[in-house]
Amino acid sequence: SIAAYLVDPLNMHVTWSDITGLDDVITDLKDTVILPIKKKHLFENSRRLQPPKGVLLYGPPGCGKTLIAKDTAKEAGYRFINLQPSTLTNTWYGESQKLAADIFSLAVKLQPSIIFFLFYFVLLLYFNSDHEAIAMMKAQFMSLWDRLDTDHSCQAIVMGAANRPQDLDSAIMSRMPTRFHINQPALKQREAILKLILKNENVDRHVDLLEVAQETDGFSGSDLKEMCQDVALLCVREYVHSTSEESHDEDEIWPVQQQDLHRAIEK
Ligand code: ATP
């Protein structure tokens, strides 16, 4: 059921402090998207801009788009309907239209809410298909979206994430005029992400995370997280192999060293 994709913001274990290196984007997003939601009364009955109903987060994979979308929902107090591309594409052709209608009616029923779409390859391929049933579903999808857009009393917005906005067709782009570019992390951002990920880990005090950041040019936040997981695994594995089983104690696992990080980067 569609309800399975619903995430209550109160149950989302995310906070802005889980994201680092994206302060400019977050400030911009707070002013453009969250402020009009939280100060709704200042926008009502006025000719001022209405809160945006379509927001696009775009940029390379693993750089924090989903995290930002969840935090936005949490801060705004909006329910979060998280739709993976497979939700639509795995549905039988005939049922797609019903699914699109269900998604939007759920968003309206549960408002204030955010429908979060990952406009990734599979979904785009699907949307661009010539199949008649899909074309009908897409048309219906767009018209339901337009209804959200024009109903100023409805507190439901669509947030999309895409890797390459140029892959989105003009019908989708025109419905998401508020756009935020989430870029691949630069040197200082990578250092900050590493600090955040390793915050509660046992890391040797001589480890130089700036150096690690220098060696991880081109890594996304998600790559850095994966790399740190590899390091943790490496340390535990080496500890287990070099000590006798009866003496195994979590507190005794030695701290992460610079060379452990080097090896994980290589991997
Ligand atoms: P995709 O395009 O592949 O869906 P995404 O841009 O939505 O990726 P997220 O799912 O938000 O990326 O990020 C993946 C993981 O990478 C996060 O759960 C987090 O652990 C880490 N991460 C990415 N960027 C950052 C960041 N700027 N600060 C902290 N952690 C980050």
PDB file of C-alpha atoms and ligand atoms in Angstrom:
ATOM      1  CA  SER A   1       0.000   0.000   0.000  1.00  0.00           C
ATOM      2  CA  ILE A   2       1.030   3.561  -0.607  1.00  0.00           C
ATOM      3  CA  ALA A   3       0.966   4.247   3.110  1.00  0.00           C
ATOM      4  CA  ALA A   4       4.132   2.149   3.375  1.00  0.00           C
ATOM      5  CA  TYR A   5       6.048   5.043   1.833  1.00  0.00           C
ATOM      6  CA  LEU A   6       4.878   7.511   4.393  1.00  0.00           C
ATOM      7  CA  VAL A   7       7.425   8.655   6.918  1.00  0.00           C
ATOM      8  CA  ASP A   8       6.220  10.669   9.842  1.00  0.00           C
ATOM      9  CA  PRO A   9       8.606  13.574  10.428  1.00  0.00           C
ATOM     10  CA  LEU A  10       8.502  13.012  14.168  1.00  0.00           C
ATOM     11  CA  ASN A  11       9.881   9.531  13.634  1.00  0.00           C
ATOM     12  CA  MET A  12      12.606  10.626  11.279  1.00  0.00           C
ATOM     13  CA  HIS A  13      15.933  10.484  12.995  1.00  0.00           C
ATOM     14  CA  VAL A  14      17.407  13.331  11.011  1.00  0.00           C
ATOM     15  CA  THR A  15      18.487  16.800  11.998  1.00  0.00           C
ATOM     16  CA  TRP A  16      20.321  19.558  10.184  1.00  0.00           C
ATOM     17  CA  SER A  17      23.380  18.595  12.205  1.00  0.00           C
ATOM     18  CA  ASP A  18      23.563  15.350  10.181  1.00  0.00           C
ATOM     19  CA  ILE A  19      24.492  17.444   7.154  1.00  0.00           C
ATOM     20  CA  THR A  20      27.661  19.410   6.788  1.00  0.00           C
ATOM     21  CA  GLY A  21      29.293  21.550   4.129  1.00  0.00           C
ATOM     22  CA  LEU A  22      25.988  22.626   2.584  1.00  0.00           C
ATOM     23  CA  ASP A  23      25.281  25.700   4.706  1.00  0.00           C
ATOM     24  CA  ASP A  24      24.578  28.026   1.771  1.00  0.00           C
ATOM     25  CA  VAL A  25      22.065  25.641   0.221  1.00  0.00           C
ATOM     26  CA  ILE A  26      20.374  25.048   3.567  1.00  0.00           C
ATOM     27  CA  THR A  27      20.114  28.782   4.321  1.00  0.00           C
ATOM     28  CA  ASP A  28      18.647  29.386   0.903  1.00  0.00           C
ATOM     29  CA  LEU A  29      16.222  26.501   1.306  1.00  0.00           C
ATOM     30  CA  LYS A  30      15.129  27.697   4.752  1.00  0.00           C
ATOM     31  CA  ASP A  31      14.370  31.159   3.350  1.00  0.00           C
ATOM     32  CA  THR A  32      12.686  30.004   0.177  1.00  0.00           C
ATOM     33  CA  VAL A  33      10.807  26.882   1.203  1.00  0.00           C
ATOM     34  CA  ILE A  34      10.587  26.614   4.987  1.00  0.00           C
ATOM     35  CA  LEU A  35       9.965  30.267   5.900  1.00  0.00           C
ATOM     36  CA  PRO A  36       6.813  30.557   3.740  1.00  0.00           C
ATOM     37  CA  ILE A  37       5.583  27.279   5.249  1.00  0.00           C
ATOM     38  CA  LYS A  38       6.220  28.283   8.853  1.00  0.00           C
ATOM     39  CA  LYS A  39       5.036  31.868   8.423  1.00  0.00           C
ATOM     40  CA  LYS A  40       2.102  30.951   6.246  1.00  0.00           C
ATOM     41  CA  HIS A  41      -0.076  33.721   7.683  1.00  0.00           C
ATOM     42  CA  LEU A  42       2.294  36.343   6.264  1.00  0.00           C
ATOM     43  CA  PHE A  43       1.671  35.046   2.785  1.00  0.00           C
ATOM     44  CA  GLU A  44      -2.061  34.489   2.997  1.00  0.00           C
ATOM     45  CA  ASN A  45      -4.408  36.956   1.362  1.00  0.00           C
ATOM     46  CA  SER A  46      -1.566  38.849  -0.129  1.00  0.00           C
ATOM     47  CA  ARG A  47      -0.078  39.209  -3.506  1.00  0.00           C
ATOM     48  CA  ARG A  48       3.218  38.082  -2.136  1.00  0.00           C
ATOM     49  CA  LEU A  49       4.752  34.961  -3.517  1.00  0.00           C
ATOM     50  CA  GLN A  50       3.079  31.758  -2.421  1.00  0.00           C
ATOM     51  CA  PRO A  51       5.208  28.992  -0.917  1.00  0.00           C
ATOM     52  CA  PRO A  52       6.712  26.962  -3.755  1.00  0.00           C
ATOM     53  CA  LYS A  53       4.816  23.790  -4.623  1.00  0.00           C
ATOM     54  CA  GLY A  54       7.550  22.195  -6.682  1.00  0.00           C
ATOM     55  CA  VAL A  55      11.158  22.055  -5.494  1.00  0.00           C
ATOM     56  CA  LEU A  56      14.045  20.353  -7.267  1.00  0.00           C
ATOM     57  CA  LEU A  57      17.270  19.255  -5.594  1.00  0.00           C
ATOM     58  CA  TYR A  58      19.817  18.275  -8.180  1.00  0.00           C
ATOM     59  CA  GLY A  59      23.394  17.133  -8.291  1.00  0.00           C
ATOM     60  CA  PRO A  60      25.612  14.066  -8.319  1.00  0.00           C
ATOM     61  CA  PRO A  61      24.611  10.920  -6.417  1.00  0.00           C
ATOM     62  CA  GLY A  62      25.294  10.531  -2.703  1.00  0.00           C
ATOM     63  CA  CYS A  63      25.772  14.228  -1.914  1.00  0.00           C
ATOM     64  CA  GLY A  64      22.901  14.776   0.523  1.00  0.00           C
ATOM     65  CA  LYS A  65      19.743  15.445  -1.514  1.00  0.00           C
ATOM     66  CA  THR A  66      17.630  12.907   0.350  1.00  0.00           C
ATOM     67  CA  LEU A  67      18.995  14.040   3.710  1.00  0.00           C
ATOM     68  CA  ILE A  68      18.103  17.650   2.900  1.00  0.00           C
ATOM     69  CA  ALA A  69      14.594  16.715   1.750  1.00  0.00           C
ATOM     70  CA  LYS A  70      13.952  14.798   4.986  1.00  0.00           C
ATOM     71  CA  ASP A  71      15.279  17.628   7.134  1.00  0.00           C
ATOM     72  CA  THR A  72      13.117  20.118   5.273  1.00  0.00           C
ATOM     73  CA  ALA A  73      10.048  17.991   6.031  1.00  0.00           C
ATOM     74  CA  LYS A  74      11.086  17.645   9.630  1.00  0.00           C
ATOM     75  CA  GLU A  75      11.719  21.347  10.196  1.00  0.00           C
ATOM     76  CA  ALA A  76       8.550  22.365   8.389  1.00  0.00           C
ATOM     77  CA  GLY A  77       6.539  19.728  10.297  1.00  0.00           C
ATOM     78  CA  TYR A  78       5.415  18.186   7.004  1.00  0.00           C
ATOM     79  CA  ARG A  79       4.724  14.510   6.539  1.00  0.00           C
ATOM     80  CA  PHE A  80       7.166  12.895   4.161  1.00  0.00           C
ATOM     81  CA  ILE A  81       6.004  10.544   1.434  1.00  0.00           C
ATOM     82  CA  ASN A  82       9.163   8.969   0.099  1.00  0.00           C
ATOM     83  CA  LEU A  83       8.676   7.409  -3.312  1.00  0.00           C
ATOM     84  CA  GLN A  84      11.414   5.366  -4.836  1.00  0.00           C
ATOM     85  CA  PRO A  85      11.461   5.082  -8.646  1.00  0.00           C
ATOM     86  CA  SER A  86      10.589   1.392  -8.310  1.00  0.00           C
ATOM     87  CA  THR A  87       7.289   2.289  -6.633  1.00  0.00           C
ATOM     88  CA  LEU A  88       5.934   3.492  -9.939  1.00  0.00           C
ATOM     89  CA  THR A  89       7.925   1.358 -12.324  1.00  0.00           C
ATOM     90  CA  ASN A  90       7.202  -1.959 -10.593  1.00  0.00           C
ATOM     91  CA  THR A  91       3.499  -1.333 -10.762  1.00  0.00           C
ATOM     92  CA  TRP A  92       1.498  -3.025 -13.445  1.00  0.00           C
ATOM     93  CA  TYR A  93       0.823  -0.698 -16.323  1.00  0.00           C
ATOM     94  CA  GLY A  94      -2.896  -0.687 -15.690  1.00  0.00           C
ATOM     95  CA  GLU A  95      -2.434   0.159 -12.031  1.00  0.00           C
ATOM     96  CA  SER A  96      -0.040   3.065 -12.511  1.00  0.00           C
ATOM     97  CA  GLN A  97      -2.799   5.583 -12.923  1.00  0.00           C
ATOM     98  CA  LYS A  98      -4.457   4.456  -9.731  1.00  0.00           C
ATOM     99  CA  LEU A  99      -1.121   4.647  -7.974  1.00  0.00           C
ATOM    100  CA  ALA A 100      -0.522   8.222  -9.140  1.00  0.00           C
ATOM    101  CA  ALA A 101      -3.994   9.185  -7.923  1.00  0.00           C
ATOM    102  CA  ASP A 102      -3.380   7.419  -4.587  1.00  0.00           C
ATOM    103  CA  ILE A 103      -0.090   9.218  -4.025  1.00  0.00           C
ATOM    104  CA  PHE A 104      -1.586  12.650  -4.538  1.00  0.00           C
ATOM    105  CA  SER A 105      -4.770  11.952  -2.604  1.00  0.00           C
ATOM    106  CA  LEU A 106      -2.692  10.626   0.298  1.00  0.00           C
ATOM    107  CA  ALA A 107      -0.603  13.816   0.201  1.00  0.00           C
ATOM    108  CA  VAL A 108      -3.751  15.929   0.325  1.00  0.00           C
ATOM    109  CA  LYS A 109      -5.341  13.872   3.095  1.00  0.00           C
ATOM    110  CA  LEU A 110      -2.219  14.006   5.214  1.00  0.00           C
ATOM    111  CA  GLN A 111      -1.330  17.598   4.498  1.00  0.00           C
ATOM    112  CA  PRO A 112       0.867  19.329   5.339  1.00  0.00           C
ATOM    113  CA  SER A 113       2.997  16.918   3.368  1.00  0.00           C
ATOM    114  CA  ILE A 114       5.878  16.559   0.971  1.00  0.00           C
ATOM    115  CA  ILE A 115       5.871  14.002  -1.814  1.00  0.00           C
ATOM    116  CA  PHE A 116       9.507  13.175  -2.453  1.00  0.00           C
ATOM    117  CA  PHE A 117      10.397  11.689  -5.831  1.00  0.00           C
ATOM    118  CA  LEU A 118      13.728  10.440  -6.983  1.00  0.00           C
ATOM    119  CA  PHE A 119      13.694  11.380 -10.645  1.00  0.00           C
ATOM    120  CA  TYR A 120      16.361   8.898 -11.530  1.00  0.00           C
ATOM    121  CA  PHE A 121      17.153   6.916 -14.592  1.00  0.00           C
ATOM    122  CA  VAL A 122      14.495   4.210 -14.206  1.00  0.00           C
ATOM    123  CA  LEU A 123      11.700   6.659 -13.571  1.00  0.00           C
ATOM    124  CA  LEU A 124      12.784   8.934 -16.404  1.00  0.00           C
ATOM    125  CA  LEU A 125      13.024   6.024 -18.799  1.00  0.00           C
ATOM    126  CA  TYR A 126       9.601   4.961 -17.659  1.00  0.00           C
ATOM    127  CA  PHE A 127       8.141   8.457 -18.054  1.00  0.00           C
ATOM    128  CA  ASN A 128       9.573   8.709 -21.547  1.00  0.00           C
ATOM    129  CA  SER A 129       8.135   5.393 -22.655  1.00  0.00           C
ATOM    130  CA  ASP A 130       5.777   5.353 -25.623  1.00  0.00           C
ATOM    131  CA  HIS A 131       3.476   2.898 -23.945  1.00  0.00           C
ATOM    132  CA  GLU A 132      -0.039   4.280 -23.996  1.00  0.00           C
ATOM    133  CA  ALA A 133      -0.856   3.375 -20.383  1.00  0.00           C
ATOM    134  CA  ILE A 134       2.284   5.123 -19.168  1.00  0.00           C
ATOM    135  CA  ALA A 135       1.593   8.215 -21.240  1.00  0.00           C
ATOM    136  CA  MET A 136      -1.862   8.343 -19.639  1.00  0.00           C
ATOM    137  CA  MET A 137      -0.396   7.888 -16.187  1.00  0.00           C
ATOM    138  CA  LYS A 138       2.103  10.669 -16.799  1.00  0.00           C
ATOM    139  CA  ALA A 139      -0.617  13.014 -18.040  1.00  0.00           C
ATOM    140  CA  GLN A 140      -2.667  12.235 -14.968  1.00  0.00           C
ATOM    141  CA  PHE A 141       0.353  12.662 -12.746  1.00  0.00           C
ATOM    142  CA  MET A 142       0.964  16.125 -14.185  1.00  0.00           C
ATOM    143  CA  SER A 143      -2.650  17.165 -13.840  1.00  0.00           C
ATOM    144  CA  LEU A 144      -2.790  16.017 -10.192  1.00  0.00           C
ATOM    145  CA  TRP A 145       0.400  17.951  -9.583  1.00  0.00           C
ATOM    146  CA  ASP A 146      -1.134  21.034 -11.198  1.00  0.00           C
ATOM    147  CA  ARG A 147      -4.114  20.747  -8.904  1.00  0.00           C
ATOM    148  CA  LEU A 148      -1.791  20.896  -5.888  1.00  0.00           C
ATOM    149  CA  ASP A 149      -0.068  23.837  -7.464  1.00  0.00           C
ATOM    150  CA  THR A 150      -3.139  25.926  -8.048  1.00  0.00           C
ATOM    151  CA  ASP A 151      -4.914  25.149  -4.783  1.00  0.00           C
ATOM    152  CA  HIS A 152      -3.344  27.710  -2.448  1.00  0.00           C
ATOM    153  CA  SER A 153      -5.153  26.294   0.568  1.00  0.00           C
ATOM    154  CA  CYS A 154      -3.545  22.889   0.033  1.00  0.00           C
ATOM    155  CA  GLN A 155      -0.344  22.386   1.999  1.00  0.00           C
ATOM    156  CA  ALA A 156       1.280  19.682  -0.059  1.00  0.00           C
ATOM    157  CA  ILE A 157       4.387  20.108  -2.132  1.00  0.00           C
ATOM    158  CA  VAL A 158       6.387  17.954  -4.495  1.00  0.00           C
ATOM    159  CA  MET A 159      10.110  17.748  -3.949  1.00  0.00           C
ATOM    160  CA  GLY A 160      12.181  16.001  -6.547  1.00  0.00           C
ATOM    161  CA  ALA A 161      15.763  14.832  -6.621  1.00  0.00           C
ATOM    162  CA  ALA A 162      17.627  14.348  -9.863  1.00  0.00           C
ATOM    163  CA  ASN A 163      21.224  13.767 -10.817  1.00  0.00           C
ATOM    164  CA  ARG A 164      21.069  15.651 -14.108  1.00  0.00           C
ATOM    165  CA  PRO A 165      18.290  18.206 -14.523  1.00  0.00           C
ATOM    166  CA  GLN A 166      18.915  18.219 -18.269  1.00  0.00           C
ATOM    167  CA  ASP A 167      17.471  14.681 -18.334  1.00  0.00           C
ATOM    168  CA  LEU A 168      14.132  15.908 -17.023  1.00  0.00           C
ATOM    169  CA  ASP A 169      11.603  16.853 -19.616  1.00  0.00           C
ATOM    170  CA  SER A 170      10.192  20.339 -19.785  1.00  0.00           C
ATOM    171  CA  ALA A 171       6.830  19.271 -18.304  1.00  0.00           C
ATOM    172  CA  ILE A 172       8.555  18.202 -15.090  1.00  0.00           C
ATOM    173  CA  MET A 173      11.047  21.082 -15.020  1.00  0.00           C
ATOM    174  CA  SER A 174       8.363  23.724 -15.403  1.00  0.00           C
ATOM    175  CA  ARG A 175       6.602  22.348 -12.335  1.00  0.00           C
ATOM    176  CA  MET A 176       9.730  22.661 -10.214  1.00  0.00           C
ATOM    177  CA  PRO A 177      10.817  26.271 -10.610  1.00  0.00           C
ATOM    178  CA  THR A 178      12.558  26.397  -7.214  1.00  0.00           C
ATOM    179  CA  ARG A 179      15.862  24.619  -7.658  1.00  0.00           C
ATOM    180  CA  PHE A 180      18.865  23.907  -5.488  1.00  0.00           C
ATOM    181  CA  HIS A 181      22.163  22.602  -6.717  1.00  0.00           C
ATOM    182  CA  ILE A 182      23.792  20.138  -4.318  1.00  0.00           C
ATOM    183  CA  ASN A 183      27.323  19.801  -5.509  1.00  0.00           C
ATOM    184  CA  GLN A 184      30.025  17.199  -5.077  1.00  0.00           C
ATOM    185  CA  PRO A 185      31.834  18.116  -1.824  1.00  0.00           C
ATOM    186  CA  ALA A 186      35.003  20.192  -2.228  1.00  0.00           C
ATOM    187  CA  LEU A 187      38.106  19.733  -0.045  1.00  0.00           C
ATOM    188  CA  LYS A 188      36.920  21.533   3.102  1.00  0.00           C
ATOM    189  CA  GLN A 189      33.467  19.982   2.806  1.00  0.00           C
ATOM    190  CA  ARG A 190      34.978  16.505   2.577  1.00  0.00           C
ATOM    191  CA  GLU A 191      37.027  17.220   5.690  1.00  0.00           C
ATOM    192  CA  ALA A 192      33.869  18.363   7.507  1.00  0.00           C
ATOM    193  CA  ILE A 193      31.917  15.275   6.368  1.00  0.00           C
ATOM    194  CA  LEU A 194      34.736  12.989   7.544  1.00  0.00           C
ATOM    195  CA  LYS A 195      34.775  14.761  10.929  1.00  0.00           C
ATOM    196  CA  LEU A 196      31.032  14.291  11.236  1.00  0.00           C
ATOM    197  CA  ILE A 197      31.046  10.625  10.263  1.00  0.00           C
ATOM    198  CA  LEU A 198      33.954   9.809  12.575  1.00  0.00           C
ATOM    199  CA  LYS A 199      32.691  12.024  15.404  1.00  0.00           C
ATOM    200  CA  ASN A 200      31.922   9.174  17.793  1.00  0.00           C
ATOM    201  CA  GLU A 201      34.534   6.737  16.562  1.00  0.00           C
ATOM    202  CA  ASN A 202      37.792   5.772  18.123  1.00  0.00           C
ATOM    203  CA  VAL A 203      40.220   7.712  15.924  1.00  0.00           C
ATOM    204  CA  ASP A 204      43.885   8.210  16.759  1.00  0.00           C
ATOM    205  CA  ARG A 205      44.558  11.846  17.630  1.00  0.00           C
ATOM    206  CA  HIS A 206      47.379  12.019  15.061  1.00  0.00           C
ATOM    207  CA  VAL A 207      45.026  11.290  12.172  1.00  0.00           C
ATOM    208  CA  ASP A 208      44.961  14.201   9.750  1.00  0.00           C
ATOM    209  CA  LEU A 209      41.511  14.367   8.178  1.00  0.00           C
ATOM    210  CA  LEU A 210      42.517  17.223   5.888  1.00  0.00           C
ATOM    211  CA  GLU A 211      45.040  14.883   4.328  1.00  0.00           C
ATOM    212  CA  VAL A 212      42.345  12.224   3.962  1.00  0.00           C
ATOM    213  CA  ALA A 213      40.125  14.834   2.324  1.00  0.00           C
ATOM    214  CA  GLN A 214      42.947  15.670  -0.089  1.00  0.00           C
ATOM    215  CA  GLU A 215      43.198  12.022  -1.076  1.00  0.00           C
ATOM    216  CA  THR A 216      39.483  11.635  -1.650  1.00  0.00           C
ATOM    217  CA  ASP A 217      38.967  14.131  -4.450  1.00  0.00           C
ATOM    218  CA  GLY A 218      35.832  13.106  -6.352  1.00  0.00           C
ATOM    219  CA  PHE A 219      34.311  11.192  -3.423  1.00  0.00           C
ATOM    220  CA  SER A 220      30.691  11.958  -2.560  1.00  0.00           C
ATOM    221  CA  GLY A 221      29.432  12.122   1.041  1.00  0.00           C
ATOM    222  CA  SER A 222      28.058   8.652   0.546  1.00  0.00           C
ATOM    223  CA  ASP A 223      31.460   7.383  -0.727  1.00  0.00           C
ATOM    224  CA  LEU A 224      33.113   8.864   2.370  1.00  0.00           C
ATOM    225  CA  LYS A 225      30.595   7.148   4.611  1.00  0.00           C
ATOM    226  CA  GLU A 226      31.201   3.835   2.883  1.00  0.00           C
ATOM    227  CA  MET A 227      34.949   4.312   3.162  1.00  0.00           C
ATOM    228  CA  CYS A 228      34.674   4.966   6.908  1.00  0.00           C
ATOM    229  CA  GLN A 229      32.570   1.842   7.282  1.00  0.00           C
ATOM    230  CA  ASP A 230      35.334  -0.098   5.541  1.00  0.00           C
ATOM    231  CA  VAL A 231      37.858   1.367   7.972  1.00  0.00           C
ATOM    232  CA  ALA A 232      35.774   0.314  10.962  1.00  0.00           C
ATOM    233  CA  LEU A 233      35.473  -3.182   9.539  1.00  0.00           C
ATOM    234  CA  LEU A 234      39.180  -3.328   8.834  1.00  0.00           C
ATOM    235  CA  CYS A 235      40.062  -2.376  12.414  1.00  0.00           C
ATOM    236  CA  VAL A 236      37.688  -4.925  13.926  1.00  0.00           C
ATOM    237  CA  ARG A 237      38.900  -7.651  11.541  1.00  0.00           C
ATOM    238  CA  GLU A 238      42.539  -7.045  12.339  1.00  0.00           C
ATOM    239  CA  TYR A 239      41.827  -6.927  16.050  1.00  0.00           C
ATOM    240  CA  VAL A 240      39.901 -10.208  15.912  1.00  0.00           C
ATOM    241  CA  HIS A 241      42.615 -11.943  13.886  1.00  0.00           C
ATOM    242  CA  SER A 242      45.432 -10.820  16.122  1.00  0.00           C
ATOM    243  CA  THR A 243      43.953 -11.543  19.547  1.00  0.00           C
ATOM    244  CA  SER A 244      42.623 -14.660  21.175  1.00  0.00           C
ATOM    245  CA  GLU A 245      38.871 -15.120  21.116  1.00  0.00           C
ATOM    246  CA  GLU A 246      38.296 -15.133  24.881  1.00  0.00           C
ATOM    247  CA  SER A 247      39.934 -11.724  25.273  1.00  0.00           C
ATOM    248  CA  HIS A 248      37.801  -9.930  22.682  1.00  0.00           C
ATOM    249  CA  ASP A 249      36.540  -6.684  24.093  1.00  0.00           C
ATOM    250  CA  GLU A 250      35.029  -3.801  22.146  1.00  0.00           C
ATOM    251  CA  ASP A 251      36.862  -1.223  24.257  1.00  0.00           C
ATOM    252  CA  GLU A 252      40.189  -2.679  23.269  1.00  0.00           C
ATOM    253  CA  ILE A 253      39.828  -2.293  19.522  1.00  0.00           C
ATOM    254  CA  TRP A 254      42.680   0.026  18.646  1.00  0.00           C
ATOM    255  CA  PRO A 255      41.985   3.462  17.255  1.00  0.00           C
ATOM    256  CA  VAL A 256      41.780   4.142  13.530  1.00  0.00           C
ATOM    257  CA  GLN A 257      45.189   5.167  12.181  1.00  0.00           C
ATOM    258  CA  GLN A 258      46.089   7.230   9.137  1.00  0.00           C
ATOM    259  CA  GLN A 259      47.274   4.122   7.287  1.00  0.00           C
ATOM    260  CA  ASP A 260      43.895   2.396   7.878  1.00  0.00           C
ATOM    261  CA  LEU A 261      42.222   5.315   6.145  1.00  0.00           C
ATOM    262  CA  HIS A 262      44.759   5.143   3.289  1.00  0.00           C
ATOM    263  CA  ARG A 263      43.973   1.478   2.786  1.00  0.00           C
ATOM    264  CA  ALA A 264      40.235   2.075   2.781  1.00  0.00           C
ATOM    265  CA  ILE A 265      40.661   4.862   0.213  1.00  0.00           C
ATOM    266  CA  GLU A 266      42.640   2.494  -2.018  1.00  0.00           C
ATOM    267  CA  LYS A 267      39.901  -0.095  -1.668  1.00  0.00           C
TER     268      LYS A 267
HETATM  269  P1  ATP B   1      21.392   9.764  -4.524  1.00  0.00           P
HETATM  270  O1  ATP B   1      21.391  10.792  -5.631  1.00  0.00           O
HETATM  271  O2  ATP B   1      22.340   8.613  -4.772  1.00  0.00           O
HETATM  272  O3  ATP B   1      20.016   9.319  -4.083  1.00  0.00           O
HETATM  273  P2  ATP B   1      21.585  11.723  -2.409  1.00  0.00           P
HETATM  274  O4  ATP B   1      22.189  12.960  -2.972  1.00  0.00           O
HETATM  275  O5  ATP B   1      20.113  11.718  -2.145  1.00  0.00           O
HETATM  276  O6  ATP B   1      22.029  10.461  -3.253  1.00  0.00           O
HETATM  277  P3  ATP B   1      21.857  11.063   0.345  1.00  0.00           P
HETATM  278  O7  ATP B   1      21.052   9.789   0.260  1.00  0.00           O
HETATM  279  O8  ATP B   1      21.204  12.224   0.991  1.00  0.00           O
HETATM  280  O9  ATP B   1      22.400  11.439  -1.080  1.00  0.00           O
HETATM  281  O10 ATP B   1      23.251  10.791   1.074  1.00  0.00           O
HETATM  282  C1  ATP B   1      23.761   9.478   1.249  1.00  0.00           C
HETATM  283  C2  ATP B   1      24.530   9.411   2.549  1.00  0.00           C
HETATM  284  O11 ATP B   1      25.788  10.089   2.370  1.00  0.00           O
HETATM  285  C3  ATP B   1      23.849  10.111   3.694  1.00  0.00           C
HETATM  286  O12 ATP B   1      23.002   9.250   4.414  1.00  0.00           O
HETATM  287  C4  ATP B   1      25.017  10.596   4.519  1.00  0.00           C
HETATM  288  O13 ATP B   1      25.453   9.569   5.391  1.00  0.00           O
HETATM  289  C5  ATP B   1      26.123  10.845   3.514  1.00  0.00           C
HETATM  290  N1  ATP B   1      26.218  12.261   3.118  1.00  0.00           N
HETATM  291  C6  ATP B   1      26.113  12.728   1.862  1.00  0.00           C
HETATM  292  N2  ATP B   1      26.298  14.057   1.818  1.00  0.00           N
HETATM  293  C7  ATP B   1      26.504  14.449   3.090  1.00  0.00           C
HETATM  294  C8  ATP B   1      26.751  15.712   3.718  1.00  0.00           C
HETATM  295  N3  ATP B   1      26.835  16.842   3.010  1.00  0.00           N
HETATM  296  N4  ATP B   1      26.905  15.740   5.054  1.00  0.00           N
HETATM  297  C9  ATP B   1      26.836  14.601   5.782  1.00  0.00           C
HETATM  298  N5  ATP B   1      26.619  13.378   5.260  1.00  0.00           N
HETATM  299  C10 ATP B   1      26.459  13.291   3.931  1.00  0.00           C
END
